[in-house]
mmCIF file of C-alpha atoms in Angstrom:
data_model
loop_
_atom_site.group_PDB
_atom_site.id
_atom_site.type_symbol
_atom_site.label_atom_id
_atom_site.label_comp_id
_atom_site.label_asym_id
_atom_site.label_seq_id
_atom_site.Cartn_x
_atom_site.Cartn_y
_atom_site.Cartn_z
ATOM 1 C CA MET A 770 67.399 -84.270 -194.679
ATOM 2 C CA ARG A 771 69.905 -87.206 -194.019
ATOM 3 C CA THR A 772 73.365 -87.475 -192.561
ATOM 4 C CA ARG A 773 75.440 -90.640 -191.562
ATOM 5 C CA SER A 774 78.042 -91.562 -189.184
ATOM 6 C CA ALA A 775 79.549 -88.318 -188.228
ATOM 7 C CA ARG A 776 81.880 -89.453 -185.222
ATOM 8 C CA VAL A 777 81.996 -87.118 -182.274
ATOM 9 C CA LEU A 778 84.473 -88.139 -179.419
ATOM 10 C CA ALA A 779 83.925 -87.475 -175.692
ATOM 11 C CA PRO A 780 86.460 -85.509 -174.104
ATOM 12 C CA ALA A 781 89.420 -86.747 -171.856
ATOM 13 C CA LEU A 782 91.029 -88.792 -174.572
ATOM 14 C CA ALA A 783 94.240 -88.792 -172.639
ATOM 15 C CA ALA A 784 92.600 -90.437 -169.745
ATOM 16 C CA VAL A 785 91.207 -93.133 -172.126
ATOM 17 C CA ALA A 786 94.661 -93.770 -173.219
ATOM 18 C CA ALA A 787 96.103 -93.718 -169.813
ATOM 19 C CA ALA A 788 93.368 -96.340 -168.812
ATOM 20 C CA SER A 789 94.370 -98.540 -171.765
ATOM 21 C CA LEU A 790 97.867 -98.742 -170.425
ATOM 22 C CA LEU A 791 96.343 -99.643 -166.854
ATOM 23 C CA GLY A 792 93.823 -102.231 -168.405
ATOM 24 C CA LEU A 793 90.752 -100.174 -167.770
ATOM 25 C CA SER A 794 87.625 -99.586 -169.831
ATOM 26 C CA PRO A 795 87.123 -96.072 -171.186
ATOM 27 C CA ALA A 796 84.068 -95.829 -169.105
ATOM 28 C CA HIS A 797 85.999 -95.802 -166.053
ATOM 29 C CA ALA A 798 88.777 -93.677 -167.257
ATOM 30 C CA THR A 799 87.031 -90.264 -167.150
ATOM 31 C CA ALA A 800 86.110 -90.750 -163.391
ATOM 32 C CA GLY A 801 89.160 -90.563 -161.464
ATOM 33 C CA HIS A 802 87.272 -91.309 -158.206
ATOM 34 C CA GLY A 803 88.801 -94.509 -157.136
ATOM 35 C CA ALA A 804 85.978 -96.241 -155.235
ATOM 36 C CA ASN A 805 83.275 -94.185 -157.094
ATOM 37 C CA PRO A 806 83.815 -94.842 -160.755
ATOM 38 C CA VAL A 807 81.688 -94.282 -163.700
ATOM 39 C CA VAL A 808 78.984 -96.953 -164.011
ATOM 40 C CA GLY A 809 76.792 -95.282 -166.784
ATOM 41 C CA HIS A 810 75.464 -91.906 -168.029
ATOM 42 C CA VAL A 811 72.607 -89.443 -168.198
ATOM 43 C CA TYR A 812 71.749 -87.751 -171.381
ATOM 44 C CA GLU A 813 69.612 -84.710 -172.004
ATOM 45 C CA THR A 814 68.769 -82.953 -175.256
ATOM 46 C CA THR A 815 69.661 -79.172 -175.179
ATOM 47 C CA ASN A 816 66.907 -78.386 -177.781
ATOM 48 C CA SER A 817 68.714 -75.328 -179.003
ATOM 49 C CA ALA A 818 67.197 -73.711 -181.993
ATOM 50 C CA THR A 819 70.712 -73.138 -183.644
ATOM 51 C CA GLY A 820 71.656 -76.857 -183.238
ATOM 52 C CA ASN A 821 70.398 -79.406 -180.929
ATOM 53 C CA ALA A 822 72.763 -81.471 -178.901
ATOM 54 C CA ILE A 823 73.093 -84.298 -176.325
ATOM 55 C CA GLN A 824 74.525 -82.897 -172.972
ATOM 56 C CA VAL A 825 76.260 -85.970 -171.540
ATOM 57 C CA PHE A 826 76.646 -86.600 -167.599
ATOM 58 C CA ASP A 827 78.889 -89.358 -166.210
ATOM 59 C CA ARG A 828 76.911 -91.227 -163.620
ATOM 60 C CA LEU A 829 78.989 -92.239 -160.798
ATOM 61 C CA ARG A 830 78.645 -95.346 -158.468
ATOM 62 C CA ASP A 831 76.886 -93.609 -155.572
ATOM 63 C CA GLY A 832 74.290 -91.931 -158.124
ATOM 64 C CA ARG A 833 76.075 -88.481 -158.426
ATOM 65 C CA LEU A 834 76.611 -87.011 -161.694
ATOM 66 C CA GLN A 835 79.533 -84.995 -163.344
ATOM 67 C CA ALA A 836 79.386 -83.186 -166.592
ATOM 68 C CA SER A 837 81.030 -84.640 -169.508
ATOM 69 C CA ALA A 838 80.636 -84.091 -173.465
ATOM 70 C CA THR A 839 78.202 -82.236 -175.412
ATOM 71 C CA VAL A 840 77.332 -84.048 -178.711
ATOM 72 C CA PRO A 841 75.350 -82.314 -181.667
ATOM 73 C CA THR A 842 72.499 -84.233 -182.889
ATOM 74 C CA GLY A 843 72.626 -82.901 -186.588
ATOM 75 C CA GLY A 844 69.340 -81.281 -186.320
ATOM 76 C CA ARG A 845 67.780 -78.153 -184.717
ATOM 77 C CA GLY A 846 65.762 -77.708 -181.517
ATOM 78 C CA LEU A 847 62.828 -75.752 -180.852
ATOM 79 C CA GLY A 848 64.526 -73.274 -178.438
ATOM 80 C CA SER A 849 61.545 -73.747 -176.051
ATOM 81 C CA SER A 850 59.594 -76.521 -174.142
ATOM 82 C CA LEU A 851 58.406 -79.421 -176.158
ATOM 83 C CA ALA A 852 55.771 -79.954 -173.441
ATOM 84 C CA SER A 853 56.167 -83.783 -174.039
ATOM 85 C CA GLN A 854 57.790 -87.006 -172.668
ATOM 86 C CA ASN A 855 59.939 -89.350 -174.603
ATOM 87 C CA GLY A 856 61.795 -86.557 -176.640
ATOM 88 C CA LEU A 857 64.992 -88.575 -175.874
ATOM 89 C CA VAL A 858 65.010 -92.411 -175.769
ATOM 90 C CA ARG A 859 67.536 -95.171 -175.282
ATOM 91 C CA ASP A 860 67.150 -98.560 -177.036
ATOM 92 C CA GLY A 861 70.093 -100.886 -176.246
ATOM 93 C CA ASN A 862 73.206 -98.935 -177.586
ATOM 94 C CA LEU A 863 71.344 -96.139 -179.624
ATOM 95 C CA LEU A 864 69.993 -92.974 -178.469
ATOM 96 C CA PHE A 865 67.016 -91.499 -180.422
ATOM 97 C CA ALA A 866 66.270 -87.718 -180.122
ATOM 98 C CA VAL A 867 63.584 -85.628 -181.642
ATOM 99 C CA ASN A 868 64.862 -82.342 -183.547
ATOM 100 C CA ALA A 869 61.571 -80.365 -183.287
ATOM 101 C CA GLY A 870 63.037 -77.240 -184.972
ATOM 102 C CA ASP A 871 63.817 -78.855 -188.352
ATOM 103 C CA ASP A 872 61.225 -81.817 -188.299
ATOM 104 C CA THR A 873 63.929 -84.719 -187.965
ATOM 105 C CA ILE A 874 64.914 -87.286 -185.588
ATOM 106 C CA SER A 875 68.603 -88.353 -184.814
ATOM 107 C CA THR A 876 70.252 -91.693 -183.921
ATOM 108 C CA LEU A 877 73.455 -91.774 -181.821
ATOM 109 C CA ALA A 878 75.469 -94.980 -180.945
ATOM 110 C CA ILE A 879 76.713 -95.203 -177.242
ATOM 111 C CA THR A 880 80.320 -96.512 -177.427
ATOM 112 C CA GLY A 881 83.160 -96.749 -175.140
ATOM 113 C CA HIS A 882 84.599 -93.719 -176.664
ATOM 114 C CA GLY A 883 81.561 -91.475 -176.472
ATOM 115 C CA LEU A 884 78.436 -90.880 -178.463
ATOM 116 C CA VAL A 885 78.749 -91.316 -182.291
ATOM 117 C CA ARG A 886 76.013 -89.626 -184.679
ATOM 118 C CA ARG A 887 74.527 -92.311 -186.872
ATOM 119 C CA ASP A 888 71.919 -90.899 -188.866
ATOM 120 C CA VAL A 889 69.355 -88.002 -189.242
ATOM 121 C CA ALA A 890 66.032 -88.460 -191.136
ATOM 122 C CA ALA A 891 62.794 -86.766 -191.539
ATOM 123 C CA SER A 892 60.078 -87.402 -188.881
ATOM 124 C CA GLY A 893 57.368 -87.594 -191.351
ATOM 125 C CA GLY A 894 55.440 -84.607 -189.958
ATOM 126 C CA ASP A 895 55.499 -81.217 -188.423
ATOM 127 C CA GLN A 896 57.267 -80.672 -184.912
ATOM 128 C CA PRO A 897 58.325 -84.132 -183.420
ATOM 129 C CA VAL A 898 58.089 -84.279 -179.731
ATOM 130 C CA SER A 899 58.099 -87.607 -178.636
ATOM 131 C CA LEU A 900 59.201 -91.068 -180.097
ATOM 132 C CA THR A 901 59.111 -94.921 -179.252
ATOM 133 C CA VAL A 902 61.256 -97.594 -180.379
ATOM 134 C CA ARG A 903 60.791 -101.491 -180.298
ATOM 135 C CA ARG A 904 62.615 -104.207 -182.255
ATOM 136 C CA GLY A 905 63.758 -102.024 -185.193
ATOM 137 C CA LEU A 906 60.618 -100.186 -185.487
ATOM 138 C CA VAL A 907 60.361 -96.354 -184.669
ATOM 139 C CA TYR A 908 57.127 -94.134 -184.340
ATOM 140 C CA VAL A 909 57.288 -90.551 -184.085
ATOM 141 C CA LEU A 910 54.699 -88.235 -182.633
ATOM 142 C CA ASN A 911 54.473 -84.961 -184.665
ATOM 143 C CA GLN A 912 52.646 -82.662 -182.583
ATOM 144 C CA ASN A 913 51.757 -79.713 -185.040
ATOM 145 C CA SER A 914 50.567 -82.098 -187.833
ATOM 146 C CA GLU A 915 48.741 -84.097 -185.302
ATOM 147 C CA THR A 916 50.146 -87.423 -186.524
ATOM 148 C CA ILE A 917 52.265 -90.421 -185.895
ATOM 149 C CA SER A 918 54.695 -91.727 -188.558
ATOM 150 C CA GLY A 919 56.976 -94.717 -188.615
ATOM 151 C CA LEU A 920 60.537 -95.523 -189.550
ATOM 152 C CA ARG A 921 62.693 -98.650 -189.697
ATOM 153 C CA VAL A 922 66.004 -98.594 -187.895
ATOM 154 C CA THR A 923 69.102 -100.890 -188.417
ATOM 155 C CA HIS A 924 71.323 -102.438 -185.564
ATOM 156 C CA ASP A 925 73.710 -99.638 -186.403
ATOM 157 C CA GLY A 926 71.306 -96.804 -186.165
ATOM 158 C CA ASP A 927 70.602 -96.114 -189.949
ATOM 159 C CA LEU A 928 67.112 -94.857 -190.336
ATOM 160 C CA GLN A 929 64.593 -95.541 -193.210
ATOM 161 C CA PRO A 930 60.973 -94.139 -193.423
ATOM 162 C CA LEU A 931 58.014 -96.786 -193.297
ATOM 163 C CA PRO A 932 56.055 -96.016 -196.490
ATOM 164 C CA HIS A 933 52.608 -95.039 -195.964
ATOM 165 C CA SER A 934 52.642 -95.409 -192.312
ATOM 166 C CA THR A 935 51.627 -91.871 -191.287
ATOM 167 C CA ARG A 936 48.326 -91.952 -189.283
ATOM 168 C CA ALA A 937 46.160 -89.005 -188.094
ATOM 169 C CA LEU A 938 45.370 -88.521 -184.345
ATOM 170 C CA SER A 939 41.711 -88.788 -183.383
ATOM 171 C CA LYS A 940 39.954 -85.471 -183.435
ATOM 172 C CA THR A 941 37.142 -85.041 -181.106
ATOM 173 C CA THR A 942 36.918 -81.325 -181.074
ATOM 174 C CA ALA A 943 38.343 -78.358 -182.928
ATOM 175 C CA ILE A 944 40.708 -77.787 -180.008
ATOM 176 C CA PRO A 945 44.338 -78.874 -180.826
ATOM 177 C CA THR A 946 45.127 -82.300 -179.632
ATOM 178 C CA ALA A 947 48.452 -80.879 -178.197
ATOM 179 C CA ALA A 948 49.773 -84.361 -178.050
ATOM 180 C CA ALA A 949 52.351 -85.194 -175.343
ATOM 181 C CA GLN A 950 53.903 -88.836 -175.679
ATOM 182 C CA VAL A 951 53.733 -91.888 -177.953
ATOM 183 C CA SER A 952 54.834 -95.187 -176.703
ATOM 184 C CA PHE A 953 54.504 -99.032 -177.714
ATOM 185 C CA SER A 954 52.594 -101.111 -175.182
ATOM 186 C CA PRO A 955 55.123 -103.820 -173.541
ATOM 187 C CA ASP A 956 53.522 -106.635 -175.791
ATOM 188 C CA GLY A 957 54.183 -104.311 -178.998
ATOM 189 C CA GLN A 958 50.650 -104.729 -180.129
ATOM 190 C CA THR A 959 49.418 -101.227 -179.558
ATOM 191 C CA LEU A 960 50.613 -97.604 -179.762
ATOM 192 C CA VAL A 961 49.331 -95.248 -177.096
ATOM 193 C CA VAL A 962 49.269 -91.375 -177.394
ATOM 194 C CA THR A 963 48.186 -88.804 -174.785
ATOM 195 C CA HIS A 964 46.358 -85.704 -175.979
ATOM 196 C CA LYS A 965 46.828 -82.720 -173.490
ATOM 197 C CA GLY A 966 44.579 -80.429 -175.370
ATOM 198 C CA ASP A 967 41.340 -82.407 -175.641
ATOM 199 C CA GLN A 968 41.236 -85.134 -172.751
ATOM 200 C CA THR A 969 41.781 -87.903 -174.943
ATOM 201 C CA ILE A 970 44.034 -91.115 -175.090
ATOM 202 C CA ASP A 971 44.313 -92.738 -178.437
ATOM 203 C CA THR A 972 45.303 -96.229 -179.208
ATOM 204 C CA PHE A 973 46.606 -97.731 -182.496
ATOM 205 C CA ALA A 974 46.436 -101.420 -183.071
ATOM 206 C CA LEU A 975 49.620 -102.568 -184.784
ATOM 207 C CA ARG A 976 50.011 -105.325 -187.501
ATOM 208 C CA ASN A 977 53.133 -106.120 -189.341
ATOM 209 C CA GLY A 978 54.600 -102.865 -188.150
ATOM 210 C CA TYR A 979 51.737 -100.632 -189.288
ATOM 211 C CA ALA A 980 49.363 -98.734 -187.173
ATOM 212 C CA GLY A 981 45.663 -98.839 -187.740
ATOM 213 C CA PRO A 982 43.390 -95.981 -187.503
ATOM 214 C CA ALA A 983 43.120 -94.272 -184.172
ATOM 215 C CA ALA A 984 40.711 -95.176 -181.439
ATOM 216 C CA ALA A 985 39.836 -92.269 -179.260
ATOM 217 C CA HIS A 986 39.213 -92.922 -175.464
ATOM 218 C CA HIS A 987 38.019 -90.272 -173.088
ATOM 219 C CA SER A 988 40.742 -90.093 -170.401
ATOM 220 C CA SER A 989 39.790 -90.167 -166.808
ATOM 221 C CA GLY A 990 41.085 -86.777 -165.811
ATOM 222 C CA SER A 991 41.920 -83.686 -167.892
ATOM 223 C CA THR A 992 45.404 -83.089 -169.555
ATOM 224 C CA PRO A 993 46.815 -86.580 -169.788
ATOM 225 C CA TYR A 994 50.401 -86.056 -170.151
ATOM 226 C CA GLY A 995 53.301 -88.553 -169.604
ATOM 227 C CA PHE A 996 53.012 -92.137 -169.084
ATOM 228 C CA ALA A 997 54.842 -95.502 -168.638
ATOM 229 C CA PHE A 998 53.778 -99.175 -168.420
ATOM 230 C CA ASP A 999 54.240 -101.569 -165.692
ATOM 231 C CA ARG A 1000 55.341 -105.090 -166.558
ATOM 232 C CA ARG A 1001 51.804 -106.241 -166.749
ATOM 233 C CA GLY A 1002 50.937 -103.904 -169.441
ATOM 234 C CA HIS A 1003 48.952 -101.360 -167.603
ATOM 235 C CA ALA A 1004 49.514 -97.725 -168.480
ATOM 236 C CA ILE A 1005 50.250 -95.490 -165.745
ATOM 237 C CA VAL A 1006 49.331 -91.701 -166.890
ATOM 238 C CA SER A 1007 49.865 -88.443 -165.391
ATOM 239 C CA GLU A 1008 47.084 -85.664 -165.342
ATOM 240 C CA ALA A 1009 48.573 -82.299 -165.399
ATOM 241 C CA ASP A 1010 45.276 -80.221 -164.808
ATOM 242 C CA ALA A 1011 44.167 -82.330 -161.972
ATOM 243 C CA SER A 1012 47.832 -83.004 -160.768
ATOM 244 C CA ALA A 1013 46.748 -86.815 -160.384
ATOM 245 C CA VAL A 1014 47.585 -90.284 -162.100
ATOM 246 C CA SER A 1015 45.325 -92.699 -163.474
ATOM 247 C CA SER A 1016 45.886 -96.239 -164.674
ATOM 248 C CA TYR A 1017 44.465 -98.258 -167.567
ATOM 249 C CA ALA A 1018 44.602 -101.761 -168.851
ATOM 250 C CA VAL A 1019 45.322 -101.838 -172.731
ATOM 251 C CA HIS A 1020 44.798 -104.312 -175.129
ATOM 252 C CA ALA A 1021 44.737 -103.685 -178.931
ATOM 253 C CA ASN A 1022 42.366 -100.925 -179.426
ATOM 254 C CA GLN A 1023 40.881 -101.327 -175.932
ATOM 255 C CA LEU A 1024 41.497 -98.998 -173.046
ATOM 256 C CA ARG A 1025 39.968 -99.858 -169.677
ATOM 257 C CA THR A 1026 40.157 -97.688 -166.640
ATOM 258 C CA VAL A 1027 41.564 -99.305 -163.466
ATOM 259 C CA SER A 1028 42.311 -96.251 -161.244
ATOM 260 C CA ALA A 1029 40.460 -93.135 -161.999
ATOM 261 C CA THR A 1030 42.304 -89.688 -161.126
ATOM 262 C CA VAL A 1031 44.311 -90.262 -157.928
ATOM 263 C CA PRO A 1032 45.306 -86.773 -156.851
ATOM 264 C CA ASP A 1033 48.761 -86.109 -155.542
ATOM 265 C CA THR A 1034 47.679 -82.968 -153.792
ATOM 266 C CA GLN A 1035 50.459 -81.110 -155.568
ATOM 267 C CA ALA A 1036 50.489 -78.839 -158.808
ATOM 268 C CA ALA A 1037 50.685 -79.992 -162.549
ATOM 269 C CA ALA A 1038 51.866 -83.593 -162.653
ATOM 270 C CA CYS A 1039 53.422 -84.051 -165.888
ATOM 271 C CA TRP A 1040 56.391 -86.663 -166.267
ATOM 272 C CA LEU A 1041 55.925 -90.074 -165.078
ATOM 273 C CA VAL A 1042 58.330 -93.188 -164.629
ATOM 274 C CA VAL A 1043 57.624 -96.600 -163.400
ATOM 275 C CA THR A 1044 60.171 -98.759 -161.703
ATOM 276 C CA SER A 1045 61.258 -102.066 -163.551
ATOM 277 C CA ASP A 1046 59.743 -103.935 -160.655
ATOM 278 C CA SER A 1047 56.333 -102.184 -161.154
ATOM 279 C CA HIS A 1048 56.164 -101.500 -157.614
ATOM 280 C CA TYR A 1049 56.314 -97.539 -157.656
ATOM 281 C CA ALA A 1050 55.641 -94.780 -160.011
ATOM 282 C CA TYR A 1051 57.111 -91.212 -159.553
ATOM 283 C CA VAL A 1052 55.565 -88.225 -161.083
ATOM 284 C CA VAL A 1053 57.284 -84.756 -161.489
ATOM 285 C CA ASN A 1054 55.016 -81.845 -160.550
ATOM 286 C CA ALA A 1055 56.037 -78.957 -162.595
ATOM 287 C CA ALA A 1056 54.187 -76.137 -160.831
ATOM 288 C CA SER A 1057 54.890 -77.116 -157.121
ATOM 289 C CA SER A 1058 58.550 -78.219 -157.657
ATOM 290 C CA SER A 1059 57.777 -81.730 -156.193
ATOM 291 C CA ILE A 1060 57.996 -85.371 -157.002
ATOM 292 C CA SER A 1061 55.152 -87.606 -155.797
ATOM 293 C CA SER A 1062 55.303 -91.325 -155.408
ATOM 294 C CA TYR A 1063 52.804 -93.888 -156.040
ATOM 295 C CA ARG A 1064 52.313 -97.626 -155.122
ATOM 296 C CA ILE A 1065 51.260 -99.798 -158.036
ATOM 297 C CA THR A 1066 49.267 -103.130 -157.291
ATOM 298 C CA THR A 1067 49.575 -106.237 -159.256
ATOM 299 C CA ASP A 1068 46.171 -105.447 -160.973
ATOM 300 C CA GLY A 1069 47.293 -102.084 -161.975
ATOM 301 C CA HIS A 1070 45.627 -99.829 -159.152
ATOM 302 C CA VAL A 1071 47.706 -96.974 -158.095
ATOM 303 C CA ARG A 1072 47.685 -95.275 -154.505
ATOM 304 C CA LEU A 1073 49.492 -92.375 -153.298
ATOM 305 C CA ALA A 1074 52.464 -93.160 -151.240
ATOM 306 C CA ALA A 1075 54.011 -89.787 -150.766
ATOM 307 C CA SER A 1076 52.633 -86.480 -151.914
ATOM 308 C CA VAL A 1077 56.098 -84.885 -151.591
ATOM 309 C CA ALA A 1078 58.668 -87.800 -152.044
ATOM 310 C CA GLY A 1079 61.146 -85.303 -153.016
ATOM 311 C CA SER A 1080 61.694 -81.561 -153.680
ATOM 312 C CA THR A 1081 63.205 -79.878 -156.832
ATOM 313 C CA SER A 1082 64.611 -76.391 -157.018
ATOM 314 C CA GLY A 1083 62.744 -74.251 -159.934
ATOM 315 C CA GLY A 1084 60.429 -76.892 -161.051
ATOM 316 C CA GLY A 1085 61.153 -80.336 -162.780
ATOM 317 C CA THR A 1086 60.714 -80.762 -166.442
ATOM 318 C CA ASP A 1087 61.381 -84.445 -167.310
ATOM 319 C CA ALA A 1088 62.469 -87.678 -165.321
ATOM 320 C CA ALA A 1089 64.482 -90.951 -165.868
ATOM 321 C CA LEU A 1090 65.469 -93.788 -163.619
ATOM 322 C CA SER A 1091 68.843 -95.456 -163.797
ATOM 323 C CA PRO A 1092 68.833 -98.945 -165.171
ATOM 324 C CA ASP A 1093 69.310 -100.591 -161.792
ATOM 325 C CA ASN A 1094 66.340 -98.271 -160.506
ATOM 326 C CA LYS A 1095 68.629 -97.073 -157.712
ATOM 327 C CA SER A 1096 68.657 -93.579 -158.801
ATOM 328 C CA LEU A 1097 66.151 -91.079 -160.112
ATOM 329 C CA TYR A 1098 67.296 -88.054 -162.333
ATOM 330 C CA VAL A 1099 65.044 -85.044 -162.784
ATOM 331 C CA ARG A 1100 65.609 -82.590 -165.299
ATOM 332 C CA LEU A 1101 65.139 -78.982 -163.866
ATOM 333 C CA ALA A 1102 63.625 -75.951 -165.667
ATOM 334 C CA ASN A 1103 67.167 -74.490 -166.415
ATOM 335 C CA GLY A 1104 68.479 -77.810 -167.848
ATOM 336 C CA ALA A 1105 70.433 -78.868 -164.784
ATOM 337 C CA VAL A 1106 69.817 -82.388 -163.477
ATOM 338 C CA ALA A 1107 68.826 -83.346 -159.835
ATOM 339 C CA SER A 1108 69.684 -86.771 -158.296
ATOM 340 C CA PHE A 1109 67.673 -88.908 -155.916
ATOM 341 C CA THR A 1110 68.568 -92.079 -154.345
ATOM 342 C CA VAL A 1111 65.637 -94.635 -154.644
ATOM 343 C CA HIS A 1112 65.154 -96.883 -151.626
ATOM 344 C CA HIS A 1113 63.513 -100.216 -151.183
ATOM 345 C CA ASP A 1114 60.530 -98.817 -149.963
ATOM 346 C CA GLY A 1115 59.996 -96.272 -152.505
ATOM 347 C CA SER A 1116 61.323 -93.247 -150.554
ATOM 348 C CA LEU A 1117 63.729 -90.839 -152.222
ATOM 349 C CA THR A 1118 66.845 -89.016 -150.800
ATOM 350 C CA ALA A 1119 68.135 -86.024 -152.467
ATOM 351 C CA GLN A 1120 71.724 -86.122 -153.556
ATOM 352 C CA ASN A 1121 73.697 -82.869 -152.942
ATOM 353 C CA GLY A 1122 73.272 -80.265 -155.565
ATOM 354 C CA ALA A 1123 72.295 -80.303 -159.355
ATOM 355 C CA VAL A 1124 74.554 -80.636 -162.098
ATOM 356 C CA GLY A 1125 74.569 -78.907 -165.572
ATOM 357 C CA ALA A 1126 74.417 -75.298 -166.953
ATOM 358 C CA ALA A 1127 71.307 -73.554 -168.299
ATOM 359 C CA ILE A 1128 70.203 -74.814 -171.768
ATOM 360 C CA SER A 1129 67.193 -74.137 -173.969
ATOM 361 C CA GLY A 1130 63.890 -75.530 -173.010
ATOM 362 C CA SER A 1131 62.819 -79.054 -171.443
ATOM 363 C CA ALA A 1132 63.328 -81.773 -174.100
ATOM 364 C CA GLY A 1133 64.080 -85.233 -172.887
ATOM 365 C CA ILE A 1134 66.186 -87.279 -170.520
ATOM 366 C CA ALA A 1135 67.406 -90.814 -170.747
ATOM 367 C CA THR A 1136 69.965 -92.970 -168.962
ATOM 368 C CA ASP A 1137 72.457 -96.016 -169.325
#
């Protein structure tokens, strides 16, 4: 399945026209908040089985959100939780979304007039739930087929399958891998995949864009889920069953435990983000409706900073930091997004209220 360059304009075109007369950029035109203009956006996928879409929120200078456009991806969602991280990813001026209901991924360009759908292409497997992008190379994690598969992407967002790039995940038992996330290491030499089902973390060494065979590593704790890298290349990984965080040094097909299963004393640590300065990690605890914070040392060790750094209503289902790392956005179980101010000491302050209407299942969040 392939479609190209279907343009969808965000609402408030009249405001954009008026802004042009005033010499303002379109991004500022929709705000109407004077000293609190739009400085970016938060995006989440609806994951609707009848047609996946991106819900756009304007991100105001003070960190608060206001609902904006809803833009179809051109694919179908699953209609229920993907139980994954990186279902929606931003790379420069492109958004990449998985469409788990019809086994495709979509690219959408971020423009001054809203999102523009660029392409829809097959994911290379069954039920894509996570993807990762680096320097024109995309790898997709297909949960049901237990594979990863590669594509090339142009600067404009056109997708082309990478021939003969599909690789099987490791299988240590007959239990389904229930893989949760795929991501490039910061140096681009390794792909990392977490398995929720069999307590495994796979690494794939990369050469000329092609992944080698999976190397299986037993994770420190059970149910490794979401993860992010610090700037020194350590993988900081959540563990849902233990509600804990572990850290690992990654090099090619090697994975070495640095910190082993540091509990947050909450329930179901799932989605995890790391600040760009690599000082802090935040993990969203799905079953205790809380956010825990961890301090990351220069050698990759993690230490619990606050068991409850923030509280969420109805449980969180994903998280993303703003590009300046001054705000943390947590997707809630009903599709609304809660906003938190991130302070220099790693503490969080909740903004007033959550924004967004109820939509189908948790399925990714990204910011610009």
